[in-house]
PDB file of C-alpha atoms in Angstrom:
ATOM      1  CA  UNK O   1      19.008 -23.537  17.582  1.00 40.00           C
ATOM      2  CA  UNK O   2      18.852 -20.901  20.575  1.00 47.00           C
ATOM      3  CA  UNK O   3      21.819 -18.357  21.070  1.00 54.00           C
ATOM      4  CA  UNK O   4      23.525 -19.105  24.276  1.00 61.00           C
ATOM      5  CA  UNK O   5      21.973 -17.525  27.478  1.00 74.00           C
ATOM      6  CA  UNK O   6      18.787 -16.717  26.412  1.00 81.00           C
ATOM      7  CA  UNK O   7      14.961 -18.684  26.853  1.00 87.00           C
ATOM      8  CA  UNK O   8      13.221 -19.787  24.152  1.00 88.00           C
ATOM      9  CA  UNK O   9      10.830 -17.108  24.685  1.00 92.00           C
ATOM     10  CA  UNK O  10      13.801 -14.309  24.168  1.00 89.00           C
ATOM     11  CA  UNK O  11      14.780 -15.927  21.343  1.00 88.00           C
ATOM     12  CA  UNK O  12      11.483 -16.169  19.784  1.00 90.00           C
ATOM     13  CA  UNK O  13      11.440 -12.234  20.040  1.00 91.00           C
ATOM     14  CA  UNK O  14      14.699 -11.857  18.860  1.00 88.00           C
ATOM     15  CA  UNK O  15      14.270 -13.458  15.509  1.00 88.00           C
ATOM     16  CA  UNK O  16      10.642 -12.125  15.271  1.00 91.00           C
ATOM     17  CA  UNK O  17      12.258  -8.470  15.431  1.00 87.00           C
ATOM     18  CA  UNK O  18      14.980  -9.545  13.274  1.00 83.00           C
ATOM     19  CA  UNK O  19      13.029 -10.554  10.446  1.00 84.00           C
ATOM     20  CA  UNK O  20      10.796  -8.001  10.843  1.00 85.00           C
ATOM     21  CA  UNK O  21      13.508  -5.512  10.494  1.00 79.00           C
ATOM     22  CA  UNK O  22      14.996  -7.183   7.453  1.00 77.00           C
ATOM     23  CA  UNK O  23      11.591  -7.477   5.677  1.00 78.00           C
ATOM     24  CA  UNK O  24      10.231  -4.044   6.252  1.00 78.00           C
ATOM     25  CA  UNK O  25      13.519  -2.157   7.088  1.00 73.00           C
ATOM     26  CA  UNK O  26      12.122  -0.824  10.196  1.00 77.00           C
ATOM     27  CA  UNK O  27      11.361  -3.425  13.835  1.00 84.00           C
ATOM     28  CA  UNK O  28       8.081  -4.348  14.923  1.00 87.00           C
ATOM     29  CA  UNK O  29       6.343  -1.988  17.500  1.00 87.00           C
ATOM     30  CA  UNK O  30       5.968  -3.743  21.438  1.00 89.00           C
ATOM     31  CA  UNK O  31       2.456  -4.920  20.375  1.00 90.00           C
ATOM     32  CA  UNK O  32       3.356  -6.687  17.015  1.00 92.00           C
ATOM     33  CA  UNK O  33       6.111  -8.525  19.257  1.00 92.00           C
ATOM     34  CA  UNK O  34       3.732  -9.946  22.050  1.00 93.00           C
ATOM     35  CA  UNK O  35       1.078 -10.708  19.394  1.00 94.00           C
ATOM     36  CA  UNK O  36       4.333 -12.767  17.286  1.00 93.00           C
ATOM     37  CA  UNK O  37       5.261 -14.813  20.389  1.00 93.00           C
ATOM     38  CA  UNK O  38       2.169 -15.082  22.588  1.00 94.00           C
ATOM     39  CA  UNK O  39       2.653 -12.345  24.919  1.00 93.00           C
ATOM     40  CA  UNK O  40      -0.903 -10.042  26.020  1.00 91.00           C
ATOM     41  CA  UNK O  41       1.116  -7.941  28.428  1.00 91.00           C
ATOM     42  CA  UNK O  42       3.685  -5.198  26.955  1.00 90.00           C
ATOM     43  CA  UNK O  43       5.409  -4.849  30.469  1.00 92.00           C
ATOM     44  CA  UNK O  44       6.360  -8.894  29.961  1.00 93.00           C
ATOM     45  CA  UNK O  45       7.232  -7.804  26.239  1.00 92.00           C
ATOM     46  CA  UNK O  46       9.648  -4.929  27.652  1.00 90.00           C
ATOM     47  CA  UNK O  47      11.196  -7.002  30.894  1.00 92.00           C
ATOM     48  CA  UNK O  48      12.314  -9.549  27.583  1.00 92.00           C
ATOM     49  CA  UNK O  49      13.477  -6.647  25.542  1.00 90.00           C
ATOM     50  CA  UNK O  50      15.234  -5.233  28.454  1.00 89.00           C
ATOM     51  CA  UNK O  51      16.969  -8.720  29.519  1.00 90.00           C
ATOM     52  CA  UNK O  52      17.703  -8.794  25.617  1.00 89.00           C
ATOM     53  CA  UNK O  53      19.959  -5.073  25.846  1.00 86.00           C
ATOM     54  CA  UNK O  54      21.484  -6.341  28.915  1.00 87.00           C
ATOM     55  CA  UNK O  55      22.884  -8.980  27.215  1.00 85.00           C
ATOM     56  CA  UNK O  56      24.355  -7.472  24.417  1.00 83.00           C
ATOM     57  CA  UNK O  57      21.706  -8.932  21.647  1.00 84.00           C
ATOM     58  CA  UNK O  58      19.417  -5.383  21.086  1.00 85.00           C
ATOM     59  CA  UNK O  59      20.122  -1.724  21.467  1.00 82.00           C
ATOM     60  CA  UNK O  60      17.405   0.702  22.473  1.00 79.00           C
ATOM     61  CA  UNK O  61      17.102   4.160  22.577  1.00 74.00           C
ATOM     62  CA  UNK O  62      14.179   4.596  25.512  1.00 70.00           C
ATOM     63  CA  UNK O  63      13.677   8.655  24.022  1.00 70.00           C
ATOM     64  CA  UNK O  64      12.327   7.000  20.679  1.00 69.00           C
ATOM     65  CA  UNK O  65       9.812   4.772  20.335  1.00 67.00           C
ATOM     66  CA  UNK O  66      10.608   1.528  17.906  1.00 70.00           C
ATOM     67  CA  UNK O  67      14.210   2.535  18.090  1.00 75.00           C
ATOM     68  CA  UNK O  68      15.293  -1.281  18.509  1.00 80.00           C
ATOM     69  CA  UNK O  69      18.323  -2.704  16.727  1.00 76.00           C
ATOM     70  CA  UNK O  70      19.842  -6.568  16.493  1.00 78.00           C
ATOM     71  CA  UNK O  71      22.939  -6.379  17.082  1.00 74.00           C
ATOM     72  CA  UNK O  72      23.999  -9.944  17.675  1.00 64.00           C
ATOM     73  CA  UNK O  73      22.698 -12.222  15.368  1.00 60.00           C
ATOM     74  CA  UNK O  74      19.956 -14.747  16.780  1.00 60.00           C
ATOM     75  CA  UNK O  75      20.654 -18.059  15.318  1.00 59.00           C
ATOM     76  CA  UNK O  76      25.043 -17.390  15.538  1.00 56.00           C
ATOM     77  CA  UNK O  77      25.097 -14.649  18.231  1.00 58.00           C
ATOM     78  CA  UNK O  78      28.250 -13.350  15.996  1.00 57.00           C
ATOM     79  CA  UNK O  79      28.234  -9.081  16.136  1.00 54.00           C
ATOM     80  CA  UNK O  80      25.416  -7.375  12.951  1.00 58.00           C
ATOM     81  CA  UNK O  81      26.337  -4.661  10.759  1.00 56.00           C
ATOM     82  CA  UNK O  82      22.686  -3.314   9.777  1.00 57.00           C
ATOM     83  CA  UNK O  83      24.706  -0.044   8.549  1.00 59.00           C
ATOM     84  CA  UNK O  84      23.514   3.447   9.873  1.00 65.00           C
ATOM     85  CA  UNK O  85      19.482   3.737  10.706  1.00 68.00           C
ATOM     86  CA  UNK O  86      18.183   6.971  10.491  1.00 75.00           C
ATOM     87  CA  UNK O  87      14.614   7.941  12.708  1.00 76.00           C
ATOM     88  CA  UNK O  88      11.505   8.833  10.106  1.00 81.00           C
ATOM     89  CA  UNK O  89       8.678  10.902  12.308  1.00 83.00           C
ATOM     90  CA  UNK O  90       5.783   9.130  11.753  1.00 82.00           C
ATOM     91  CA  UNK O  91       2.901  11.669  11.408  1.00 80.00           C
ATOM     92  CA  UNK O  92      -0.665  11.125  12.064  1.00 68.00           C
ATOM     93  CA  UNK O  93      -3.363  12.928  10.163  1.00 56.00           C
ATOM     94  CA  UNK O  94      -2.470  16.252   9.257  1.00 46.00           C
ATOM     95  CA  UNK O  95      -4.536  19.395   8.051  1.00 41.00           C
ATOM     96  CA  UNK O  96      -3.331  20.932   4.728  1.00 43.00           C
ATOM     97  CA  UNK O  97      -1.579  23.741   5.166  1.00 44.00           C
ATOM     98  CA  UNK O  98      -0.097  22.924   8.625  1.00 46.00           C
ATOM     99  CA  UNK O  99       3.361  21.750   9.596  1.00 52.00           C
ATOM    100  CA  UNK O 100       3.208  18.544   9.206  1.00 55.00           C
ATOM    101  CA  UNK O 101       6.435  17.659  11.071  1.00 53.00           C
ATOM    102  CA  UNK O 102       5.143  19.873  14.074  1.00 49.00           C
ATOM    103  CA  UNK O 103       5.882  18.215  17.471  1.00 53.00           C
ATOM    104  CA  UNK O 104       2.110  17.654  17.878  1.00 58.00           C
ATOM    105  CA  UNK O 105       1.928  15.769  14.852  1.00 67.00           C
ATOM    106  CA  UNK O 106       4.252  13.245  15.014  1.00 73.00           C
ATOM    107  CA  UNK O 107       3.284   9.953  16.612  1.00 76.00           C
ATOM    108  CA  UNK O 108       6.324   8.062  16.759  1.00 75.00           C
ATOM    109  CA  UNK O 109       9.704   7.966  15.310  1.00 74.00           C
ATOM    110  CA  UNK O 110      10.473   5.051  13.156  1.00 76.00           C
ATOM    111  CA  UNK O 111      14.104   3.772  12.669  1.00 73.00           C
ATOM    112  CA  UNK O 112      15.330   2.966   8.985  1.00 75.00           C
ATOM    113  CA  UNK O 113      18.266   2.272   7.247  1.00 73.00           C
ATOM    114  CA  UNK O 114      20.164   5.607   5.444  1.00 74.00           C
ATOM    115  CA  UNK O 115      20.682   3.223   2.461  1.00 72.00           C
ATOM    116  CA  UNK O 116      16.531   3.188   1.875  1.00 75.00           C
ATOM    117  CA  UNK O 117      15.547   6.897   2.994  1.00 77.00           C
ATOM    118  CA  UNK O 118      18.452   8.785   1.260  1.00 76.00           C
ATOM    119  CA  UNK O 119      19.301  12.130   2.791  1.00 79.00           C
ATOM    120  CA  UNK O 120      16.762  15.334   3.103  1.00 83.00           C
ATOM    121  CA  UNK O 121      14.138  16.257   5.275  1.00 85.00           C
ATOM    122  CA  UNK O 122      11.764  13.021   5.905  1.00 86.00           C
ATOM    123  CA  UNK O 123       8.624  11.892   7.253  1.00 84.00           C
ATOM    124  CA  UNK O 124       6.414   9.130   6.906  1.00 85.00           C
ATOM    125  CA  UNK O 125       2.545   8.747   6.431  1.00 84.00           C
ATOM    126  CA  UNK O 126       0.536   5.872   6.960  1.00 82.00           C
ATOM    127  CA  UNK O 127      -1.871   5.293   3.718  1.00 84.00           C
ATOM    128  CA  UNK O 128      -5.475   5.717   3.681  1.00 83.00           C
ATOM    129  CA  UNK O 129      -7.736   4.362   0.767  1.00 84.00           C
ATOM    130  CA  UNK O 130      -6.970   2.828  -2.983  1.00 88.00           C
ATOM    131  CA  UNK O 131      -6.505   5.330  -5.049  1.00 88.00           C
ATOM    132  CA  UNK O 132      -2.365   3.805  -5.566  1.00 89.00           C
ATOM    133  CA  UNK O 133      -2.975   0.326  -5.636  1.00 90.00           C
ATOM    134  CA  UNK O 134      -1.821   0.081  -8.933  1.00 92.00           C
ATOM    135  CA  UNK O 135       1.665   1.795  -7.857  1.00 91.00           C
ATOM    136  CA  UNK O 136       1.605  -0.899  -5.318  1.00 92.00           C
ATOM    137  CA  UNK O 137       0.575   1.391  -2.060  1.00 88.00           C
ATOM    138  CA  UNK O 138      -1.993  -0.451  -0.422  1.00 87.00           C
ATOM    139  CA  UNK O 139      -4.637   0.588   2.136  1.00 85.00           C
ATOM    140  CA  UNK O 140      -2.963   0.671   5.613  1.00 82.00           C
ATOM    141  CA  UNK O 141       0.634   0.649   4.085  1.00 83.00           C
ATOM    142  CA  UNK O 142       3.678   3.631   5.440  1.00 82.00           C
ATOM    143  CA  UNK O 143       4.679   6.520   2.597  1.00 85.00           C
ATOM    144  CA  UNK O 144       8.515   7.926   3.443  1.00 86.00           C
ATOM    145  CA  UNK O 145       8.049  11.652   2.120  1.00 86.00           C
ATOM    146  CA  UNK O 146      10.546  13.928   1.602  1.00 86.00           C
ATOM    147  CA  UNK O 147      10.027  17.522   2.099  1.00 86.00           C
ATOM    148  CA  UNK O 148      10.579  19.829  -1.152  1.00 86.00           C
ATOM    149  CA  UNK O 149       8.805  22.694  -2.984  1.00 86.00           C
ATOM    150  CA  UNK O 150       8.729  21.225  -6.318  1.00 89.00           C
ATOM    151  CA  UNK O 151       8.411  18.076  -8.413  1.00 92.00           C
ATOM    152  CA  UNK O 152       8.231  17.228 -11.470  1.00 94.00           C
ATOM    153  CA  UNK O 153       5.237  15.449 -13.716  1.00 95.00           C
ATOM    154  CA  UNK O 154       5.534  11.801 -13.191  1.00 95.00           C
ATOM    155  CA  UNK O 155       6.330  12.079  -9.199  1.00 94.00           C
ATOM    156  CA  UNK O 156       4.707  10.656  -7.072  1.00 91.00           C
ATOM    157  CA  UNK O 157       3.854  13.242  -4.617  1.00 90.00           C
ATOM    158  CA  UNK O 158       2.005  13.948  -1.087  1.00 87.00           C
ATOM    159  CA  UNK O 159      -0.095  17.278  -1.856  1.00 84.00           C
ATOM    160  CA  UNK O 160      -2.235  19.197   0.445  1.00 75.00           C
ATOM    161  CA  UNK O 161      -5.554  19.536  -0.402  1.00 71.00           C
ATOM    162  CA  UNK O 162      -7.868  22.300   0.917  1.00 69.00           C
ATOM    163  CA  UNK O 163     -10.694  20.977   3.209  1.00 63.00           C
ATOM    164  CA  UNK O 164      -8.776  17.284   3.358  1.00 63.00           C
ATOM    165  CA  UNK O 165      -5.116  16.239   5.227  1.00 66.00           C
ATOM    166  CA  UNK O 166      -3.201  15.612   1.952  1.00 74.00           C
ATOM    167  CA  UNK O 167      -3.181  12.918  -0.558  1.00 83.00           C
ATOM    168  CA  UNK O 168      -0.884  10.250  -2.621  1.00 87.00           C
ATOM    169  CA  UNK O 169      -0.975  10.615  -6.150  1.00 91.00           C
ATOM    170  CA  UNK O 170       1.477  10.987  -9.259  1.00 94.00           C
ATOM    171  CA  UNK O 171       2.056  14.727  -9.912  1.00 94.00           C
ATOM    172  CA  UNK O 172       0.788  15.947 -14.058  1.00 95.00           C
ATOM    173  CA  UNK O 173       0.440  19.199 -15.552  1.00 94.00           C
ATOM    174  CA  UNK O 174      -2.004  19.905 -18.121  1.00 93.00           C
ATOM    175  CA  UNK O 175      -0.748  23.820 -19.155  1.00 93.00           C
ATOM    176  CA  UNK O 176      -0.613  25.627 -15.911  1.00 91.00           C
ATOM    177  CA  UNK O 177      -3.613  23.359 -14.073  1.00 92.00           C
ATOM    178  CA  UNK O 178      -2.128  21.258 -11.838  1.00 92.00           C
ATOM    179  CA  UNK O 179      -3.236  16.989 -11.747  1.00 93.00           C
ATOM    180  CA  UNK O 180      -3.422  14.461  -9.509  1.00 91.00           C
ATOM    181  CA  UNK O 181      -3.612  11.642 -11.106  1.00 93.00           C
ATOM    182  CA  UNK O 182      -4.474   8.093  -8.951  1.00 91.00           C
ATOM    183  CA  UNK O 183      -3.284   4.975  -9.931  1.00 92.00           C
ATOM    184  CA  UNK O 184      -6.398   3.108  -9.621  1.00 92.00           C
ATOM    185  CA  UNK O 185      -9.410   3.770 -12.741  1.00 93.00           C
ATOM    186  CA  UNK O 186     -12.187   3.555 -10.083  1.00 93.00           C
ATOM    187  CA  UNK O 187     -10.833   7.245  -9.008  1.00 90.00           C
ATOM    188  CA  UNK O 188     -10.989  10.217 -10.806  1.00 90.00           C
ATOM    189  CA  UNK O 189      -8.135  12.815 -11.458  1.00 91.00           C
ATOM    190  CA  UNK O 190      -7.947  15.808  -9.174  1.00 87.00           C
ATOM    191  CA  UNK O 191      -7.878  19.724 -10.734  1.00 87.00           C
TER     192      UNK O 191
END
């Protein structure tokens, strides 16, 4: 069924970035949409997405990158209530012991609903190796981190580590030693 006034192409991308956005919580980035629907060219990917915001069907915020929301549903066309998105920085690789939400660092700014990220200082990191795969945090999957001084032994925690940009592992004590401990045997505990 297409939604009235729009190509078959337009509606392709709208339900692609619709179930997207329901199934990871954030929408897919211009590329991921012309790879979806058979488009090479972003500028053809943003003349639909722009045709799509006239119309009433998205809303974009052209300061942030990603920052695309359905708000008429696809199939009906009736009004969505996706409740409040807050923007997650999305950093890159980042040196321990520098700010890792420094303007420099961030790489794009990645909408997600409040009711997932919770409230406090926020950013996300995209995960390198398999050290968590037994957590469930995969090669190539996005962390949401939130920024605090403490935690407590069972987190699971983003800590810098001297020579390296930072790593994912569940926070332990063991006296006063700090240990990171991965959730994967073929990895060893860090001291």
């Amino acid at each position: 069924m297409t939604t009235t006034g729009l190509s078959s192409r337009q509606q392709e991308i709208l339900e692609f970035i619709d179930a997207q956005t329901r199934e990871r919580g954030y929408p897919p980035s211009v590329r991921e949409i012309g790879s979806a629907v058979g488009l090479t060219s972003p500028s053809t990917v943003h003349s639909h997405l722009a045709t799509l915001q006239d119309r009433g069907y998205l809303r974009r915020d052209p300061s942030k990158p990603r920052a695309l929301e359905v708000c008429l549903d696809p199939v009906s066309g009736a009004a969505v209530d996706r409740g409040t998105a807050r923007h997650i920085p999305l950093v890159g690789e980042v040196a321990a012991g520098t700010d890792v939400l420094a303007h420099e660092n961030i790489m794009e700014s990645v909408p997600m609903p409040v009711e997932f990220t919770g409230e406090g200082d926020l950013f996300m990191l995209r995960v390198r190796g398999e050290s968590m795969i037994g957590a469930g945090i995969l090669d190539g999957d996005h962390v949401v981190v939130k920024v605090q001084p403490t935690a407590e032994p069972g987190d699971l925690v983003v800590a810098g580590i001297p020579g390296d940009e930072g790593t994912v592992k569940y926070f332990e004590r063991d006296g006063e030693t700090v240990v990171l401990v991965p959730a994967n045997p073929a990895f060893q505990e860090l001291r």
